[in-house]
Amino acid sequence: MAETVETIHTDDEVVLHAEKVSKIYPGTKALDEVSFDVYKGKVNVLIGENGAGKSTLMKIIAGIEQESGGELFMGGEKVHFDNIVQARAKGIGIIHQELSLFPNLNVYQNIFMAREKTKNRIGLDNEQHIELTKKILARLEHPIDPMTIIGDLRVGQQQMIEIARNLIADDLKILIMDEPTSSLSEQEVQVLFKIMRELMADGISIVYISHRLEEIMQIGDYVTILRDGKFVASAAVKDIDVSWIVKKMVGTKKSYPQRKEKIDWSKRETVLEVRDLCLPKKGGGWLLDHVNFELKRGEILGIYGLMGAGRTEVFECIMGLRPEHTGDILINGQKIDIKNVSEQIQNGFAWVPEDRQREGLVQTMDIGKNISLASLKSYAKGILLDSAKEEAAVDQNIKDIHIKVADKRLPILSLSGGKQQKCVIGKGLLTKPKIMLLDEPSRGIDIGAKTDVFEIMNHYADEGLSLLVVSSELEEIEAIADRIIVLSNGIKTADMVKEEVTQDKLVMASYKGHTKAGREA
Amino acid sequence: MADLKKSQDNTKLIMMLLKGRTLIVLGLLVIFFSLATPNFLSANTMLLLAKHVALYGILAIGMTYVIITGGIDLSVGAVVGLAGMVAGGMIQKGLTFESMGVTVYCSVPLVILAAILVGAVVGLLNGAIITRFGVAPFIATLGTMYIARGFAMLHSNGATYSAITGHEALGNVGFTFFGGRIAGIPVGAIILAVIAVIAGFLLTRTTFGWHIFAIGGNEKAAKLSGVKVDKVKILVYIFSGICAAIVGIITAAQLEASHPASGETWEMNAIAAAVLGGTSMMGGIGTIGGTIVGAFVIGVISDGMVMCGVSEFWQMIIKGLVIIVAVIIDQFQRKMEAKMALQARNESKNE
């Protein structure tokens, strides 16, 4: 995959340079020899799809994670950070994507956590804390009472506290902002940009990660694009436009298994229909805003969208985890009353959750039990479990979806991520579902296992199983889905059949819900 | 390559020793005490031991269920007291209905049923508080522990019902059967054996049992797999309550008296037995067999030291040390298992 690396002609000073930095996690390479420059007093944007490695690179620069290979340089001098304290000593601060505040403590306690001012080295100097907090919040144009408990603040206000926390350090050189605007209102975003400009005027460099392309054009100076953990391109923002970014983000095609036959979907019966699905957001607004779609027998329907677009929430509503939702869900034209997960499984749904470790597996149980867990009832005679029947079903399942295991009595954690994922899928299939919901089924597994997973999906779709698949991977969703809907900010912004799908269209639609025009459309 | 094989064999051997550690400790303890006191290894001592162990052994079985789901039940000791008082009261005082001015004396089976029902109700209460209101099991059962003990005291205003043998004329004799022996074997020990077999069977051979393991291993994943988490948890606490009530009946029958303070701190012995038997306090792991062995370890330590003339205070210290060491070894075993799993994972990747 040869990429054109545009050379940037600039007189700006480089304050931090990452040279061929790599990060290897067990089983995956999150970063692969990525080089990255941070220019002094500028907004350095980092962009890429979910899982492209942006956050990993930032965590390495901030000392939260350590590089597996490559080097960091500051002012021509090689640096290495074992922890966040060392990075901070060099003037690097980070604002996390997920807020890392203490909701139980108040504003000034949060700001001065682990850098407390003291009187006579023992007593906390809270007067100074409060005074400095007031000063810094005034500068941020958010005069919040320093005694307010963080949990009582709106998310946007909490974000401001995060920023204040970093500004309290006098010698801040680089401020990393990982999607700082994802939870801010339009007005708050403008305040944030004003603050960023002030910081830049003070010579502070900003590393900015965002999914909102229009923002990047507005505030960015330099942009670097990552894909699959690799460096793709970098350029000065003034030399490029949005479509250039989209093109670079998307990249070239890999090959994935395809459906065998072409099907005339207009003749297929509809098995699932979702009408006006709404899910209120805590504190106002919508996580899902009147979402409509239908699913035919044997169809693979992809749901594309950015993180937080409401994709997982659709599944949660269908599976009965979100009783506060409104709207109708129909199976074979019959409206169903959704009560709980076990009833939905009996209604013919199976769910492969996004977070395999937290939601998919029972780590203390062996491979076989993990596979049979959801369907145990069907192997019972009265209260007695028919082990022979259970084992036969599990063995058949292992054979059907080709999980290579030495012994099904081994602990589930002795399997690789890909095999674990197949077990979770197998568990769902054993309940004999009509409709299967898969949330990021290819996350964190290697390419071979991905292909296997897609083959399983195609195979069962050919046999009449209908599948709903959430994915953030453009190429994958394009390859696997017969039809794709795009969610953006809780709104359905596109619905296209395979022939119409292009990756550019998907990306464009996934940002649409954040713009005013898109919301009104 | 040979080294690797050897080290793997070593790991396997260590794992086997670790898994059988409670049994090994039990064996060592029995050998130690039979050398230390000549009378220890006699049929009489052993039967007495079984009689003692039966009490917290049964409690520990219920506790094992609860701990496997990731919970804890502190109320069992108090339920022992309450169930005993209910049984004793029904035999001695009868049930007085003031509105009708009659006092009814129930037959022993009805008395037993009533006592068990009391245990089940406390368990239901525990389960309901934990699942419906999201109260942490520790706190919920701490609360019901006080409530149950309070009711036990209220029942007789703190007094003991003594000589609860019943009267032929009232048709309620036979309660002390549960404190007696059949063919020399204490009835309590027989009940322990029966409950252990049933509980072990339920835990490993039924969907209910596997749902218990699944909840303790990963509650979220269990829920998403369609396990009715709340229902299973409530049943588990009811089971624990029933076990406690049975112990209450046996205790009262053995003493031929019900005392409202009986069973105090027994929940701790039950927890200790479960943990010694390899039940993980994190949930998801445990066996009934292990718990029974754990209960016998505690029993042997107590009875053995009494026979050696070790003071009660030293017994406490030694019991405490045994429990802590057991959990440390448990942690060691888990780390080792995790390491082996990771190793297997890496090997399969290299294929």
Short mmCIF file of C-alpha atoms in Angstrom, two decimals, chain A residues 26-27 319 321 341-342 345-346 351 353 357-365 369 373-374 376-377 380 383-385 387 411 413-417 419-420 427, chain B residues 201-202 204-208 210-211 213-218 220-228 231 283-285 337 340-342 344-346 348-349 351:
data_model
loop_
_atom_site.label_atom_id
_atom_site.label_comp_id
_atom_site.label_asym_id
_atom_site.label_seq_id
_atom_site.Cartn_x
_atom_site.Cartn_y
_atom_site.Cartn_z
CA PRO A 26 -1.11 -9.11 22.16
CA GLY A 27 -2.50 -10.14 18.79
CA MET A 319 -32.92 -6.61 23.17
CA LEU A 321 -32.17 -3.24 27.82
CA VAL A 341 -33.30 -10.18 27.14
CA SER A 342 -34.33 -13.74 27.84
CA ILE A 345 -33.94 -14.56 22.80
CA GLN A 346 -37.11 -16.66 22.80
CA TRP A 351 -26.95 -10.66 20.18
CA PRO A 353 -22.17 -7.68 21.97
CA GLN A 357 -14.68 -9.53 27.55
CA ARG A 358 -17.23 -7.53 29.49
CA GLU A 359 -20.44 -8.63 27.82
CA GLY A 360 -19.77 -11.71 25.75
CA LEU A 361 -17.80 -14.22 27.79
CA VAL A 362 -17.94 -15.73 31.24
CA GLN A 363 -14.23 -15.92 31.89
CA THR A 364 -14.50 -18.42 34.72
CA MET A 365 -16.24 -21.02 32.58
CA LYS A 369 -20.12 -23.90 28.70
CA LEU A 373 -24.84 -20.89 28.03
CA ALA A 374 -27.59 -19.11 26.13
CA LEU A 376 -28.93 -24.44 28.18
CA LYS A 377 -32.69 -24.67 28.63
CA ALA A 380 -32.79 -29.83 29.94
CA ILE A 383 -34.57 -29.53 35.77
CA LEU A 384 -31.95 -32.05 34.76
CA LEU A 385 -29.35 -31.09 32.23
CA SER A 387 -25.06 -33.47 29.21
CA PRO A 411 -10.69 -22.26 29.86
CA LEU A 413 -9.26 -17.39 27.94
CA SER A 414 -6.85 -19.93 26.50
CA LEU A 415 -8.27 -19.08 23.06
CA SER A 416 -7.15 -16.24 20.81
CA GLY A 417 -9.42 -13.23 20.38
CA LYS A 419 -11.68 -17.90 18.45
CA GLN A 420 -13.27 -16.29 21.48
CA LYS A 427 -23.43 -19.21 21.54
CA PHE B 201 -26.11 -32.26 41.90
CA LEU B 202 -28.13 -29.07 41.37
CA THR B 204 -23.35 -29.20 38.28
CA ARG B 205 -26.16 -31.04 36.54
CA THR B 206 -28.90 -28.47 36.04
CA THR B 207 -29.34 -25.27 34.06
CA PHE B 208 -30.03 -23.53 37.37
CA TRP B 210 -24.78 -23.33 35.53
CA HIS B 211 -26.68 -20.08 35.60
CA PHE B 213 -21.77 -19.98 37.80
CA ALA B 214 -22.45 -17.71 34.83
CA ILE B 215 -23.79 -14.90 37.02
CA GLY B 216 -20.75 -15.02 39.27
CA GLY B 217 -18.34 -15.21 36.35
CA ASN B 218 -19.76 -12.31 34.38
CA LYS B 220 -23.51 -8.82 32.28
CA ALA B 221 -22.64 -11.59 29.84
CA ALA B 222 -25.04 -13.92 31.68
CA LYS B 223 -27.84 -11.40 31.39
CA LEU B 224 -27.18 -10.87 27.68
CA SER B 225 -27.20 -14.63 27.20
CA GLY B 226 -30.75 -14.70 28.49
CA VAL B 227 -30.05 -15.86 32.04
CA LYS B 228 -32.77 -14.55 34.36
CA LYS B 231 -34.72 -14.81 39.57
CA GLY B 283 -17.69 -15.34 42.27
CA GLY B 284 -17.94 -17.85 39.47
CA ILE B 285 -15.82 -20.58 41.08
CA GLU B 337 -4.10 -20.72 35.82
CA MET B 340 -1.26 -21.31 31.69
CA ALA B 341 -4.22 -19.98 29.70
CA LEU B 342 -2.07 -17.23 28.22
CA ALA B 344 -1.91 -21.98 25.59
CA ARG B 345 -3.15 -18.93 23.73
CA ASN B 346 0.29 -17.97 22.52
CA SER B 348 -2.13 -21.78 19.44
CA LYS B 349 -1.16 -18.56 17.71
CA GLU B 351 0.59 -22.92 14.92
#
